[in-house]
CSV table of C-alpha atoms in Angstrom, one decimal:
chain,number,residue,atom,x,y,z
A,1,UNK,CA,-20.3,-56.6,-49.7
A,2,UNK,CA,-20.0,-55.9,-45.9
A,3,UNK,CA,-19.2,-52.4,-44.9
A,4,UNK,CA,-16.2,-51.6,-42.8
A,5,UNK,CA,-16.8,-49.5,-39.8
A,6,UNK,CA,-13.9,-47.2,-38.9
A,7,UNK,CA,-12.7,-47.5,-35.3
A,8,UNK,CA,-10.6,-45.0,-33.3
A,9,UNK,CA,-8.2,-46.3,-30.8
A,10,UNK,CA,-7.4,-44.0,-27.8
A,11,UNK,CA,-4.6,-44.9,-25.4
A,12,UNK,CA,-5.7,-45.7,-21.9
A,13,UNK,CA,-3.9,-42.7,-20.4
A,14,UNK,CA,-5.4,-40.3,-22.9
A,15,UNK,CA,-8.9,-41.7,-22.3
A,16,UNK,CA,-8.5,-41.3,-18.5
A,17,UNK,CA,-7.3,-37.7,-18.9
A,18,UNK,CA,-10.3,-37.0,-21.3
A,19,UNK,CA,-12.7,-38.5,-18.8
A,20,UNK,CA,-11.3,-36.4,-15.9
A,21,UNK,CA,-11.4,-33.2,-18.0
A,22,UNK,CA,-15.2,-33.7,-18.5
A,23,UNK,CA,-15.9,-35.1,-15.1
A,24,UNK,CA,-14.2,-32.3,-13.0
A,25,UNK,CA,-13.8,-28.9,-14.6
A,26,UNK,CA,-10.9,-26.8,-13.5
A,27,UNK,CA,-11.3,-25.1,-10.1
A,28,UNK,CA,-10.9,-21.4,-9.8
A,29,UNK,CA,-10.3,-19.4,-6.6
A,30,UNK,CA,-12.1,-16.2,-5.8
A,31,UNK,CA,-11.3,-13.7,-3.0
A,32,UNK,CA,-14.0,-12.0,-0.9
A,33,UNK,CA,-12.7,-9.3,1.5
A,34,UNK,CA,-14.0,-6.6,3.8
A,35,UNK,CA,-12.6,-4.0,6.1
A,36,UNK,CA,-13.9,-3.3,9.6
A,37,UNK,CA,-14.4,0.4,8.9
A,38,UNK,CA,-14.6,2.0,5.4
A,39,UNK,CA,-14.3,5.5,6.7
A,40,UNK,CA,-11.9,6.5,9.6
A,41,UNK,CA,-12.4,10.0,11.1
A,42,UNK,CA,-9.5,11.9,12.5
A,43,UNK,CA,-9.8,14.5,15.2
A,44,UNK,CA,-7.0,16.9,16.5
A,45,UNK,CA,-6.3,14.5,19.4
A,46,UNK,CA,-6.1,11.4,17.2
A,47,UNK,CA,-3.4,9.1,18.5
A,48,UNK,CA,-3.6,6.2,16.0
A,49,UNK,CA,-5.7,3.1,15.6
A,50,UNK,CA,-6.1,-0.1,13.5
A,51,UNK,CA,-8.4,-1.4,10.9
A,52,UNK,CA,-9.0,-5.1,10.4
A,53,UNK,CA,-9.3,-6.7,7.0
A,54,UNK,CA,-11.2,-10.0,6.8
A,55,UNK,CA,-11.3,-12.3,3.8
A,56,UNK,CA,-12.3,-15.7,2.5
A,57,UNK,CA,-11.1,-17.8,-0.4
A,58,UNK,CA,-13.9,-19.4,-2.4
A,59,UNK,CA,-13.3,-22.3,-4.8
A,60,UNK,CA,-15.5,-24.0,-7.4
A,61,UNK,CA,-15.0,-27.3,-5.6
A,62,UNK,CA,-14.9,-26.7,-1.8
A,63,UNK,CA,-14.1,-30.3,-1.2
A,64,UNK,CA,-10.6,-29.7,-2.5
A,65,UNK,CA,-10.0,-26.4,-0.7
A,66,UNK,CA,-8.3,-28.0,2.3
A,67,UNK,CA,-5.7,-29.6,0.0
A,68,UNK,CA,-4.3,-26.3,-1.3
A,69,UNK,CA,-1.6,-24.4,0.6
A,70,UNK,CA,-2.3,-20.7,0.1
A,71,UNK,CA,-0.2,-17.6,0.5
A,72,UNK,CA,-1.4,-14.1,0.7
A,73,UNK,CA,0.3,-10.7,0.1
A,74,UNK,CA,-1.7,-7.6,1.0
A,75,UNK,CA,-0.5,-4.2,0.0
A,76,UNK,CA,-2.0,-0.9,1.4
A,77,UNK,CA,-1.2,2.3,-0.6
A,78,UNK,CA,-2.1,5.7,0.9
A,79,UNK,CA,-2.6,9.0,-0.9
A,80,UNK,CA,0.2,9.9,-3.3
A,81,UNK,CA,2.4,12.9,-3.0
A,82,UNK,CA,5.8,14.2,-4.1
A,83,UNK,CA,8.6,14.3,-1.5
A,84,UNK,CA,12.2,15.2,-1.4
A,85,UNK,CA,15.1,13.4,0.4
A,86,UNK,CA,18.2,15.4,1.1
A,87,UNK,CA,21.7,14.3,1.9
A,88,UNK,CA,23.6,16.3,4.5
A,89,UNK,CA,27.3,16.5,5.0
A,90,UNK,CA,29.4,18.3,7.6
A,91,UNK,CA,31.6,21.0,6.0
A,92,UNK,CA,33.5,23.7,7.8
A,93,UNK,CA,31.9,22.6,11.1
A,94,UNK,CA,28.3,22.9,10.0
A,95,UNK,CA,25.8,20.5,8.4
A,96,UNK,CA,24.7,21.5,4.9
A,97,UNK,CA,22.6,19.9,2.2
A,98,UNK,CA,24.9,18.6,-0.6
A,99,UNK,CA,22.5,16.7,-2.7
A,100,UNK,CA,18.8,15.8,-3.0
A,101,UNK,CA,16.4,13.5,-4.8
A,102,UNK,CA,12.7,14.1,-5.5
A,103,UNK,CA,10.3,11.2,-5.3
A,104,UNK,CA,7.4,11.8,-7.6
A,105,UNK,CA,3.8,10.9,-6.6
A,106,UNK,CA,4.8,8.1,-4.3
A,107,UNK,CA,2.5,6.6,-1.6
A,108,UNK,CA,2.5,8.6,1.6
A,109,UNK,CA,1.6,5.4,3.4
A,110,UNK,CA,2.8,2.0,2.3
A,111,UNK,CA,2.2,-1.3,4.2
A,112,UNK,CA,2.9,-4.8,3.0
A,113,UNK,CA,1.5,-7.8,4.9
A,114,UNK,CA,1.9,-11.5,4.3
A,115,UNK,CA,1.5,-14.9,6.0
A,116,UNK,CA,5.2,-15.8,5.6
A,117,UNK,CA,8.4,-14.3,4.1
A,118,UNK,CA,7.6,-13.0,0.7
A,119,UNK,CA,10.7,-14.5,-0.9
A,120,UNK,CA,9.3,-17.9,0.1
A,121,UNK,CA,5.9,-17.1,-1.5
A,122,UNK,CA,7.0,-16.3,-5.1
A,123,UNK,CA,10.2,-16.3,-7.1
A,124,UNK,CA,12.1,-13.0,-7.8
A,125,UNK,CA,10.6,-12.5,-11.3
A,126,UNK,CA,7.1,-12.8,-9.9
A,127,UNK,CA,7.8,-10.5,-7.0
A,128,UNK,CA,9.2,-7.8,-9.3
A,129,UNK,CA,6.3,-8.1,-11.8
A,130,UNK,CA,3.6,-8.1,-9.0
A,131,UNK,CA,5.5,-5.5,-6.9
A,132,UNK,CA,5.5,-7.7,-3.8
A,133,UNK,CA,7.2,-6.1,-0.9
A,134,UNK,CA,8.5,-2.6,-0.3
A,135,UNK,CA,11.7,-3.3,-2.2
A,136,UNK,CA,9.7,-4.0,-5.4
A,137,UNK,CA,7.0,-1.2,-5.1
A,138,UNK,CA,7.8,1.5,-7.7
A,139,UNK,CA,9.1,4.7,-6.1
A,140,UNK,CA,9.7,7.0,-9.1
A,141,UNK,CA,12.6,9.5,-8.7
A,142,UNK,CA,13.6,12.5,-10.6
A,143,UNK,CA,17.3,12.0,-11.5
A,144,UNK,CA,18.4,15.0,-13.4
A,145,UNK,CA,16.1,15.2,-16.4
A,146,UNK,CA,15.2,11.5,-16.2
A,147,UNK,CA,12.3,9.8,-14.3
A,148,UNK,CA,12.9,6.3,-13.1
A,149,UNK,CA,12.8,3.9,-10.2
A,150,UNK,CA,16.2,2.5,-9.2
A,151,UNK,CA,17.6,-0.6,-7.5
A,152,UNK,CA,16.5,-1.3,-3.9
A,153,UNK,CA,19.9,-0.6,-2.5
A,154,UNK,CA,20.1,3.0,-3.9
A,155,UNK,CA,21.1,5.3,-1.0
A,156,UNK,CA,18.4,7.8,-1.6
A,157,UNK,CA,15.7,5.2,-1.9
A,158,UNK,CA,16.9,3.5,1.3
A,159,UNK,CA,17.0,6.8,3.2
A,160,UNK,CA,13.5,7.7,2.0
A,161,UNK,CA,12.1,4.3,3.1
A,162,UNK,CA,13.9,4.5,6.4
A,163,UNK,CA,12.6,7.9,7.2
A,164,UNK,CA,9.0,6.9,6.6
A,165,UNK,CA,9.5,3.6,8.5
A,166,UNK,CA,10.7,5.7,11.5
A,167,UNK,CA,7.4,7.6,11.2
A,168,UNK,CA,5.5,4.3,11.0
A,169,UNK,CA,4.2,5.3,7.6
A,170,UNK,CA,6.0,2.5,5.7
A,171,UNK,CA,6.1,-1.0,7.1
A,172,UNK,CA,6.4,-4.6,6.1
A,173,UNK,CA,5.2,-7.5,8.2
A,174,UNK,CA,5.5,-11.0,6.9
A,175,UNK,CA,3.6,-12.6,9.8
A,176,UNK,CA,0.7,-10.2,9.9
A,177,UNK,CA,-1.8,-12.3,7.8
A,178,UNK,CA,-3.4,-15.0,9.9
A,179,UNK,CA,-5.3,-17.9,8.5
A,180,UNK,CA,-8.2,-18.6,10.8
A,181,UNK,CA,-9.1,-21.7,8.7
A,182,UNK,CA,-7.5,-23.0,5.5
A,183,UNK,CA,-9.7,-20.5,3.6
A,184,UNK,CA,-10.5,-17.7,6.1
A,185,UNK,CA,-7.9,-15.0,6.9
A,186,UNK,CA,-7.5,-11.7,8.7
A,187,UNK,CA,-4.9,-9.0,9.1
A,188,UNK,CA,-4.6,-5.7,11.0
A,189,UNK,CA,-3.8,-2.4,9.3
A,190,UNK,CA,-2.1,-0.1,11.8
A,191,UNK,CA,-2.8,3.6,11.4
A,192,UNK,CA,-0.3,5.9,13.1
A,193,UNK,CA,-1.1,9.2,14.7
A,194,UNK,CA,0.2,11.2,11.7
A,195,UNK,CA,-1.6,9.1,9.1
A,196,UNK,CA,-2.2,11.1,5.9
A,197,UNK,CA,-5.8,12.2,5.0
A,198,UNK,CA,-7.3,10.7,1.8
A,199,UNK,CA,-8.2,7.5,0.1
A,200,UNK,CA,-6.4,4.2,0.6
A,201,UNK,CA,-6.2,1.3,-1.8
A,202,UNK,CA,-5.8,-2.3,-0.7
A,203,UNK,CA,-4.5,-5.0,-3.1
A,204,UNK,CA,-5.0,-8.6,-2.0
A,205,UNK,CA,-3.1,-11.3,-4.0
A,206,UNK,CA,-3.5,-15.0,-3.5
A,207,UNK,CA,-0.6,-17.4,-4.4
A,208,UNK,CA,0.0,-21.1,-4.4
A,209,UNK,CA,3.2,-22.8,-5.3
A,210,UNK,CA,4.7,-19.5,-6.4
A,211,UNK,CA,1.9,-18.7,-8.9
A,212,UNK,CA,-0.7,-15.9,-8.7
A,213,UNK,CA,-4.2,-17.5,-8.5
A,214,UNK,CA,-6.5,-14.6,-7.8
A,215,UNK,CA,-6.5,-11.0,-6.8
A,216,UNK,CA,-9.0,-8.4,-5.7
A,217,UNK,CA,-9.0,-4.8,-4.4
A,218,UNK,CA,-10.8,-2.8,-1.8
A,219,UNK,CA,-10.4,0.6,-0.2
A,220,UNK,CA,-11.1,2.8,2.8
A,221,UNK,CA,-10.9,6.6,3.5
A,222,UNK,CA,-9.4,8.7,6.3
A,223,UNK,CA,-11.1,12.0,6.8
A,224,UNK,CA,-10.8,14.9,9.2
A,225,UNK,CA,-13.7,16.2,11.3
A,226,UNK,CA,-14.3,19.2,13.5
A,227,UNK,CA,-12.6,22.5,13.2
A,228,UNK,CA,-9.5,21.2,11.3
A,229,UNK,CA,-11.8,19.9,8.6
A,230,UNK,CA,-13.6,23.2,8.4
A,231,UNK,CA,-10.3,25.1,8.0
A,232,UNK,CA,-9.0,22.6,5.4
A,233,UNK,CA,-12.2,22.8,3.4
A,234,UNK,CA,-12.3,26.6,3.6
A,235,UNK,CA,-8.7,26.8,2.4
A,236,UNK,CA,-9.4,24.5,-0.5
A,237,UNK,CA,-12.7,25.8,-1.7
A,238,UNK,CA,-12.4,29.5,-0.8
A,239,UNK,CA,-8.7,30.2,-1.1
A,240,UNK,CA,-8.9,34.0,-1.5
A,241,UNK,CA,-11.4,34.5,1.3
A,242,UNK,CA,-9.4,32.2,3.5
A,243,UNK,CA,-6.2,34.1,2.8
A,244,UNK,CA,-7.8,37.5,3.6
A,245,UNK,CA,-9.3,36.2,6.8
A,246,UNK,CA,-6.0,34.7,7.9
A,247,UNK,CA,-4.2,38.0,7.2
A,248,UNK,CA,-6.8,40.0,9.1
A,249,UNK,CA,-6.5,37.6,12.1
A,250,UNK,CA,-2.7,38.0,12.0
A,251,UNK,CA,-3.0,41.8,12.0
A,252,UNK,CA,-5.6,41.7,14.8
A,253,UNK,CA,-3.4,39.4,16.9
A,254,UNK,CA,-0.4,41.7,16.4
A,255,UNK,CA,-2.4,44.8,17.4
A,256,UNK,CA,-3.7,43.1,20.5
A,257,UNK,CA,-0.2,42.0,21.5
A,258,UNK,CA,1.0,45.6,21.0
A,259,UNK,CA,-1.8,46.9,23.3
A,260,UNK,CA,-1.2,44.3,26.0
A,261,UNK,CA,2.5,44.7,26.2
A,262,UNK,CA,2.7,48.5,25.5
A,263,UNK,CA,4.8,50.4,28.0
A,264,UNK,CA,3.3,53.7,29.2
């Protein structure tokens, strides 16, 4: 009795998809970045400067790299600190503080750079989840006994961001990232004269068609040098001695002034 051999019929479309799956594994993007200077030194006469961030997009299949249209959002976060924004009103002919809001451990420096408008890079839900753009970066406030971030059009939040923008410590530039080739890019990171001292974190996120493909991080440091650094280090590491020396210097200065301007 002849044996029957079982056969499996696969639709043509399914067979083609199966062959493509084995023939060309899914490509994955990877970001490689570097800053022009990992440590910036600040002297008393520092008037500002700029770092340059370079990067490259690597794919498993470089032959398909030119076909992808990439978008980049780069966020630079400076040292965190708590700050207070006050509202002033004119009453009885004088300006007085009528209300205030404390911002808790927020970035003292915040810069967002992209290659085109951020609302064109990703939908609103993605922008909120990934904190793309100043309006979506969390700025926690103390509101009474509560701690929360509020909507972007909150008056205190707007005033806080505007004040730091005026000092060039907050900025958003959606034309700062330049693609040198389809996979090579660069952007400048401006550092104003009153740039805060400390460690800075850089987040680089790669998008295509509104979806996050890859992300990476890097960092740099801003440090004082010279006499200012010596004073800051002494105040931090030897607080009692620094306080005593400062008090003695103040007394000596007062005594010398009394001698110089003494009337006989």
